[in-house]
Tab-separated table of C-alpha atoms in Angstrom:
chain	number	residue	atom	x	y	z
A	1	MET	CA	106.984	57.454	115.927
A	2	GLU	CA	110.369	55.826	116.773
A	3	GLY	CA	111.289	56.058	120.239
A	4	LYS	CA	112.982	59.146	122.626
A	5	ARG	CA	114.536	62.809	121.639
A	6	TYR	CA	116.034	64.085	124.841
A	7	PHE	CA	116.681	67.934	124.442
A	8	SER	CA	119.466	69.655	126.993
A	9	TRP	CA	118.735	73.412	128.225
A	10	GLN	CA	122.060	73.908	125.921
A	11	ALA	CA	120.117	72.893	123.156
A	12	ILE	CA	117.117	74.812	123.411
A	13	GLN	CA	118.798	77.819	124.863
A	14	LYS	CA	120.602	77.564	121.274
A	15	THR	CA	118.164	77.056	119.086
A	16	VAL	CA	116.126	80.780	120.533
A	17	ALA	CA	118.890	82.535	120.679
A	18	ASN	CA	119.865	81.701	117.107
A	19	SER	CA	115.748	82.264	115.950
A	20	ALA	CA	115.686	85.919	117.722
A	21	ALA	CA	117.535	88.032	114.855
A	22	ARG	CA	115.523	86.431	112.398
A	23	ILE	CA	112.387	86.895	113.795
A	24	LEU	CA	113.417	90.802	115.065
A	25	SER	CA	114.606	91.253	111.131
A	26	ASP	CA	111.137	90.215	110.010
A	27	PHE	CA	108.795	90.980	112.278
A	28	GLN	CA	109.690	92.848	115.107
A	29	PRO	CA	107.282	91.598	117.716
A	30	THR	CA	105.908	94.148	120.414
A	31	LEU	CA	103.658	91.286	122.574
A	32	ILE	CA	104.883	87.656	123.449
A	33	VAL	CA	101.805	84.892	123.794
A	34	ALA	CA	102.738	81.950	124.779
A	35	ILE	CA	100.879	78.684	124.483
A	36	SER	CA	100.954	76.714	127.922
A	37	GLY	CA	102.557	74.596	128.944
A	38	GLY	CA	105.514	73.813	126.339
A	39	GLY	CA	105.371	77.358	125.403
A	40	LEU	CA	106.292	78.969	128.534
A	41	VAL	CA	110.234	78.488	128.945
A	42	PRO	CA	111.097	79.169	125.048
A	43	ALA	CA	108.767	82.940	125.819
A	44	ARG	CA	110.849	83.683	128.133
A	45	LEU	CA	114.282	82.604	126.434
A	46	LEU	CA	113.132	84.398	123.214
A	47	ARG	CA	112.438	87.452	125.287
A	48	THR	CA	115.935	87.351	126.732
A	49	TYR	CA	117.832	87.268	123.327
A	50	ILE	CA	115.313	90.129	122.240
A	51	LYS	CA	116.109	92.172	125.197
A	52	ALA	CA	119.856	91.604	124.654
A	53	LYS	CA	119.563	93.061	121.126
A	54	THR	CA	117.283	95.862	121.271
A	55	SER	CA	117.060	96.869	125.483
A	56	LYS	CA	113.465	96.250	125.587
A	57	ASN	CA	111.577	93.622	127.774
A	58	LEU	CA	108.658	92.787	125.863
A	59	PRO	CA	105.378	91.754	127.763
A	60	ILE	CA	104.286	88.290	127.987
A	61	GLN	CA	100.656	87.212	127.907
A	62	CYS	CA	99.763	82.899	128.292
A	63	ILE	CA	97.159	81.278	126.977
A	64	GLY	CA	95.871	77.660	127.615
A	65	LEU	CA	95.679	75.487	125.540
A	66	VAL	CA	94.761	71.279	125.769
A	67	HIS	CA	95.193	68.906	123.273
A	68	TYR	CA	96.731	66.344	125.388
A	69	ASP	CA	94.817	64.330	128.477
A	70	ASP	CA	96.160	63.109	131.973
A	71	ASP	CA	97.079	60.051	130.219
A	72	ASP	CA	99.362	61.562	126.985
A	73	LYS	CA	96.296	60.709	124.588
A	74	SER	CA	95.714	63.072	122.333
A	75	MET	CA	91.986	64.370	122.178
A	76	GLU	CA	89.508	65.301	118.936
A	77	HIS	CA	89.777	68.593	119.582
A	78	VAL	CA	92.401	71.201	121.430
A	79	GLN	CA	90.737	73.142	124.224
A	80	ARG	CA	91.050	76.853	125.414
A	81	THR	CA	91.579	77.214	128.961
A	82	GLN	CA	92.873	80.343	129.394
A	83	TRP	CA	92.641	83.646	127.347
A	84	LEU	CA	94.805	87.167	127.362
A	85	SER	CA	94.042	89.364	130.147
A	86	PRO	CA	91.089	91.579	129.619
A	87	ASP	CA	93.051	94.517	130.674
A	88	PHE	CA	95.553	94.311	128.006
A	89	ASP	CA	94.982	96.456	125.170
A	90	ILE	CA	96.333	94.450	122.383
A	91	SER	CA	95.664	97.553	119.634
A	92	GLY	CA	98.095	98.126	117.418
A	93	HIS	CA	100.707	94.966	118.503
A	94	LYS	CA	103.128	92.577	116.847
A	95	VAL	CA	102.213	89.651	118.696
A	96	LEU	CA	104.234	86.442	118.405
A	97	LEU	CA	102.673	83.150	119.717
A	98	VAL	CA	105.318	80.185	120.920
A	99	ASP	CA	105.139	77.241	121.627
A	100	GLU	CA	107.866	74.087	122.081
A	101	VAL	CA	107.021	72.253	119.412
A	102	ASP	CA	104.518	71.052	116.378
A	103	ASP	CA	103.048	67.940	116.043
A	104	SER	CA	100.521	67.449	114.079
A	105	ARG	CA	99.824	71.077	113.680
A	106	LYS	CA	96.748	70.965	115.494
A	107	THR	CA	97.515	73.291	118.286
A	108	ILE	CA	99.541	76.001	116.777
A	109	ALA	CA	96.969	76.201	114.085
A	110	PHE	CA	94.343	76.551	116.589
A	111	ALA	CA	96.088	79.488	118.445
A	112	VAL	CA	96.215	81.086	115.389
A	113	GLN	CA	92.918	80.889	114.267
A	114	GLU	CA	91.760	81.650	117.988
A	115	MET	CA	93.992	84.471	117.971
A	116	LEU	CA	92.270	86.044	115.085
A	117	THR	CA	88.877	85.726	116.193
A	118	TYR	CA	90.170	87.279	119.006
A	119	PHE	CA	91.582	90.525	116.525
A	120	ASP	CA	87.858	90.953	114.980
A	121	GLU	CA	85.779	90.698	118.445
A	122	ALA	CA	88.225	93.084	119.361
A	123	GLU	CA	87.805	95.373	116.422
A	124	ALA	CA	84.117	95.167	116.783
A	125	ALA	CA	84.169	96.324	120.014
A	126	HIS	CA	86.291	99.585	119.281
A	127	LYS	CA	84.278	100.015	115.588
A	128	GLY	CA	84.342	103.705	114.834
A	129	HIS	CA	87.283	104.115	117.536
A	130	SER	CA	90.399	106.247	115.200
A	131	SER	CA	93.065	105.165	117.411
A	132	TRP	CA	92.023	101.060	117.082
A	133	VAL	CA	94.843	99.565	114.844
A	134	ARG	CA	94.601	96.036	113.841
A	135	PRO	CA	96.910	93.724	115.211
A	136	THR	CA	99.811	91.506	113.471
A	137	LEU	CA	99.890	88.155	114.307
A	138	GLY	CA	103.259	85.849	114.188
A	139	ALA	CA	104.012	82.635	115.573
A	140	TYR	CA	107.207	80.677	116.450
A	141	VAL	CA	107.678	77.076	117.249
A	142	VAL	CA	111.126	75.408	118.585
A	143	HIS	CA	110.821	71.967	116.752
A	144	ASN	CA	108.862	71.108	113.707
A	145	LYS	CA	108.500	67.391	113.431
A	146	LEU	CA	108.844	66.177	110.043
A	147	ARG	CA	105.185	64.503	109.744
A	148	GLU	CA	102.053	64.655	107.930
A	149	LYS	CA	100.173	67.484	109.422
A	150	VAL	CA	95.889	67.153	109.982
A	151	SER	CA	95.828	71.337	110.783
A	152	GLU	CA	96.657	74.500	108.152
A	153	ILE	CA	97.614	77.811	109.452
A	154	SER	CA	95.706	80.386	108.205
A	155	SER	CA	97.810	82.344	105.362
A	156	GLU	CA	97.096	85.686	107.385
A	157	VAL	CA	100.239	84.730	109.045
A	158	PHE	CA	102.443	84.121	106.382
A	159	PRO	CA	105.405	85.328	106.245
A	160	HIS	CA	106.066	85.875	110.320
A	161	ASN	CA	105.729	81.773	110.768
A	162	TYR	CA	108.780	80.439	112.456
A	163	PHE	CA	109.995	76.761	112.610
A	164	ALA	CA	113.561	77.165	114.378
A	165	LEU	CA	114.393	73.331	113.651
A	166	ASP	CA	112.850	70.173	111.622
A	167	VAL	CA	113.040	67.256	113.787
A	168	PRO	CA	112.021	63.591	113.138
A	169	ASN	CA	108.846	62.310	113.957
A	170	ARG	CA	109.997	60.831	117.620
A	171	TRP	CA	108.535	61.604	121.166
A	172	ASN	CA	110.152	65.002	122.457
A	173	VAL	CA	111.863	65.109	126.309
A	174	TYR	CA	112.198	68.628	127.167
A	175	PRO	CA	114.671	69.521	130.506
A	176	TRP	CA	111.654	71.192	131.994
A	177	ASP	CA	109.584	67.832	132.040
A	178	ALA	CA	112.351	66.024	133.833
A	179	LEU	CA	111.937	64.074	136.812
A	180	ASP	CA	115.707	63.811	136.820
A	181	ILE	CA	117.902	66.513	135.508
A	182	ASP	CA	121.151	65.052	135.713
A	183	LEU	CA	119.736	61.993	134.098
A	184	HIS	CA	118.014	63.749	131.365
A	185	SER	CA	121.501	65.810	130.677
A	186	ALA	CA	123.228	62.581	130.260
A	187	LEU	CA	120.879	61.275	127.893
A	188	ALA	CA	120.360	64.818	125.773
A	189	ASP	CA	124.457	64.359	125.468
A	190	ALA	CA	124.517	60.661	124.580
A	191	GLN	CA	122.262	61.562	121.819
A	192	ASP	CA	123.920	64.828	120.801
A	193	ARG	CA	127.424	62.567	120.104
A	194	GLU	CA	126.088	59.772	117.997
A	195	GLY	CA	125.423	62.828	115.968
A	196	GLN	CA	122.749	62.686	113.395
A	197	PRO	CA	121.435	66.260	111.487
A	198	GLU	CA	118.894	67.952	112.865
A	199	GLN	CA	117.658	70.597	110.085
A	200	SER	CA	117.532	74.418	110.862
A	201	SER	CA	114.514	75.834	109.359
A	202	ILE	CA	114.361	79.042	110.862
A	203	SER	CA	111.790	80.467	108.848
A	204	ILE	CA	108.921	78.973	106.737
A	205	PRO	CA	108.329	81.420	103.350
A	206	ARG	CA	105.270	81.734	101.537
A	207	PRO	CA	104.801	77.908	100.469
A	208	ARG	CA	106.328	76.154	97.780
A	209	THR	CA	106.246	72.770	96.035
A	210	GLY	CA	107.591	70.230	97.632
A	211	SER	CA	108.155	66.968	99.990
A	212	PRO	CA	104.719	66.144	101.734
A	213	ILE	CA	106.444	65.120	104.700
A	214	CYS	CA	105.400	68.264	107.003
A	215	GLY	CA	101.550	68.831	105.142
A	216	SER	CA	100.330	72.422	104.015
A	217	PRO	CA	100.631	75.134	105.968
A	218	VAL	CA	98.241	77.204	104.417
A	219	SER	CA	94.912	76.567	103.137
A	220	GLY	CA	94.747	75.408	99.757
A	221	SER	CA	98.024	75.847	98.920
A	222	PRO	CA	101.379	73.447	97.710
A	223	VAL	CA	103.160	71.316	100.251
A	224	TYR	CA	106.362	72.725	101.861
A	225	ARG	CA	108.820	71.194	103.625
A	226	GLY	CA	111.312	73.428	105.745
A	227	GLY	CA	115.154	72.762	106.442
A	228	ALA	CA	118.017	74.080	105.248
A	229	GLY	CA	121.376	72.534	106.159
A	230	SER	CA	122.562	71.218	109.929
A	231	LEU	CA	122.472	72.977	112.841
A	232	LEU	CA	122.241	70.044	115.635
A	233	HIS	CA	122.275	66.149	116.155
A	234	LEU	CA	119.877	63.952	116.184
A	235	PRO	CA	121.566	61.049	118.226
A	236	ARG	CA	119.919	57.635	119.241
A	237	VAL	CA	119.913	56.775	122.867
A	238	GLY	CA	122.483	53.520	123.214
A	239	SER	CA	121.199	50.545	124.649
A	240	GLY	CA	122.393	50.914	127.703
A	241	HIS	CA	119.999	53.404	129.006
A	242	ARG	CA	116.362	52.744	130.037
A	243	LEU	CA	114.374	55.659	127.909
A	244	GLU	CA	111.038	54.820	130.217
A	245	VAL	CA	112.210	55.978	132.841
A	246	MET	CA	111.833	59.676	131.546
A	247	ALA	CA	108.226	61.519	130.865
A	248	GLY	CA	107.584	62.671	127.669
A	249	SER	CA	106.379	65.832	126.703
A	250	PRO	CA	103.014	66.160	125.232
A	251	HIS	CA	102.869	67.695	121.147
A	252	CYS	CA	100.985	69.292	119.835
């Protein structure tokens, strides 16, 4: 992993805004589930852009997953710390999981599997109830790191699996992690001006043969590398800036 990449509020909001139309066209979610903590802000932004197009305020639920310890060291297993409210009736919902970044694919794959298990348990609890309708699951990630993945996403999620933007394997620093937002914004702007392109990959269709750099999102399938054209720019911070002063966002 080389250096850090600083993302501005403007860049995050534009990426999420560009995602909303495609997600609505393909999936029409009725429930957003944010993966805490990185998925909280993107989930709220996505609701804003969905409301602008549909006039509907989608409910947001939150689940807590931990993949990094207090020293930002990756743990062997993802831990579940919080789950959906037991009072929320999930029957028939189109559930969209939201996170900020897919690094190793451990977290999003774990979240998908836990949610599908939850659907199975809810279905068993409603056995014999004619009103029960199994929910549909989709997943949305703002940034997909171009690196080998160590986990695979269940095929039940396809084709409702969205990775908005492919980015190189660097340490992402998000504005909600900034201790000094002015410095963060200056570093993000400096990188943007240097102009190395990132790749837009708003939706990953059913996998096909491609570069192995992203890993295989579905068990037993050929690998697929998302990416279609330039959307934003990936620059490097000049030598005059001190990257180490900013806290990084743990990657999932």
